[in-house]
CSV table of C-alpha atoms in Angstrom, one decimal:
chain,number,residue,atom,x,y,z
A,1,MET,CA,-15.6,-3.1,-9.9
A,2,CYS,CA,-15.1,-5.9,-12.4
A,3,PRO,CA,-15.5,-9.5,-11.4
A,4,ARG,CA,-11.8,-10.2,-11.6
A,5,ALA,CA,-11.0,-7.3,-9.2
A,6,GLU,CA,-13.8,-8.4,-6.9
A,7,ASP,CA,-12.4,-12.0,-6.7
A,8,PHE,CA,-8.9,-10.7,-6.1
A,9,ALA,CA,-10.0,-8.3,-3.4
A,10,ARG,CA,-12.1,-10.9,-1.7
A,11,THR,CA,-9.2,-13.5,-1.7
A,12,VAL,CA,-6.7,-10.9,-0.4
A,13,GLY,CA,-9.2,-10.0,2.3
A,14,MET,CA,-9.6,-13.6,3.4
A,15,LEU,CA,-5.8,-14.0,3.5
A,16,ALA,CA,-5.6,-10.9,5.7
A,17,ASP,CA,-8.3,-12.2,8.0
A,18,LEU,CA,-6.5,-15.5,8.3
A,19,GLY,CA,-3.3,-13.7,9.2
A,20,LEU,CA,-5.1,-11.8,12.0
A,21,TYR,CA,-6.8,-15.0,13.2
A,22,SER,CA,-3.5,-16.8,13.3
A,23,GLN,CA,-2.2,-14.3,15.8
A,24,THR,CA,-5.1,-14.7,18.2
A,25,ILE,CA,-4.8,-16.7,21.4
A,26,GLY,CA,-6.0,-20.2,20.9
A,27,ALA,CA,-6.0,-20.1,17.1
A,28,ASP,CA,-5.9,-23.5,15.4
A,29,GLN,CA,-2.5,-23.4,13.7
A,30,HIS,CA,-3.2,-26.6,11.8
A,31,PHE,CA,-6.2,-24.8,10.2
A,32,VAL,CA,-4.1,-21.8,9.3
A,33,ALA,CA,-1.4,-24.1,7.8
A,34,ALA,CA,-3.9,-25.9,5.7
A,35,VAL,CA,-6.0,-23.0,4.5
A,36,GLY,CA,-3.3,-20.3,4.0
A,37,PRO,CA,-1.5,-22.0,1.1
A,38,SER,CA,-4.9,-22.9,-0.5
A,39,LEU,CA,-6.0,-19.3,-0.4
A,40,ALA,CA,-2.7,-18.1,-1.8
A,41,ALA,CA,-2.8,-20.6,-4.6
A,42,SER,CA,-6.4,-19.6,-5.5
A,43,LEU,CA,-5.4,-15.9,-6.1
A,44,PRO,CA,-6.5,-14.9,-9.6
A,45,GLU,CA,-4.4,-12.8,-11.7
A,46,PRO,CA,-4.2,-9.2,-10.3
A,47,PRO,CA,-6.7,-6.8,-11.8
A,48,PRO,CA,-5.4,-4.5,-14.6
A,49,GLY,CA,-3.7,-1.4,-13.3
A,50,LEU,CA,-2.5,-2.9,-10.0
A,51,PHE,CA,1.1,-3.0,-11.1
A,52,PRO,CA,2.9,-0.4,-13.3
A,53,PRO,CA,3.2,-1.1,-17.0
A,54,GLY,CA,6.2,-3.4,-17.8
A,55,TYR,CA,6.4,-4.7,-14.2
A,56,ASP,CA,7.9,-8.2,-14.1
A,57,PRO,CA,7.6,-10.0,-10.8
A,58,THR,CA,10.4,-12.4,-11.7
A,59,ASP,CA,12.8,-9.6,-12.3
A,60,GLY,CA,15.1,-9.0,-9.3
A,61,PRO,CA,18.3,-9.9,-7.6
A,62,GLN,CA,19.8,-13.3,-7.9
A,63,TYR,CA,19.6,-15.1,-4.6
A,64,PRO,CA,22.3,-17.4,-3.2
A,65,GLY,CA,22.0,-20.9,-4.8
A,66,GLN,CA,20.2,-19.6,-7.9
A,67,ALA,CA,21.8,-20.1,-11.3
């Protein structure tokens, strides 16, 4: 696996683990609120081949309030 794919997989795994942790009894929700966005912001670009050719994540329906 290329280093980019390893970074992506590791970060997604940590986000999944954080999601599971957040649902446990006694989980520190302040920790989850602080770490979750940081992990999400640190996601590298997805590895090549993850999305089909020509995929545009910004293409989609207009939501209420959007110009």
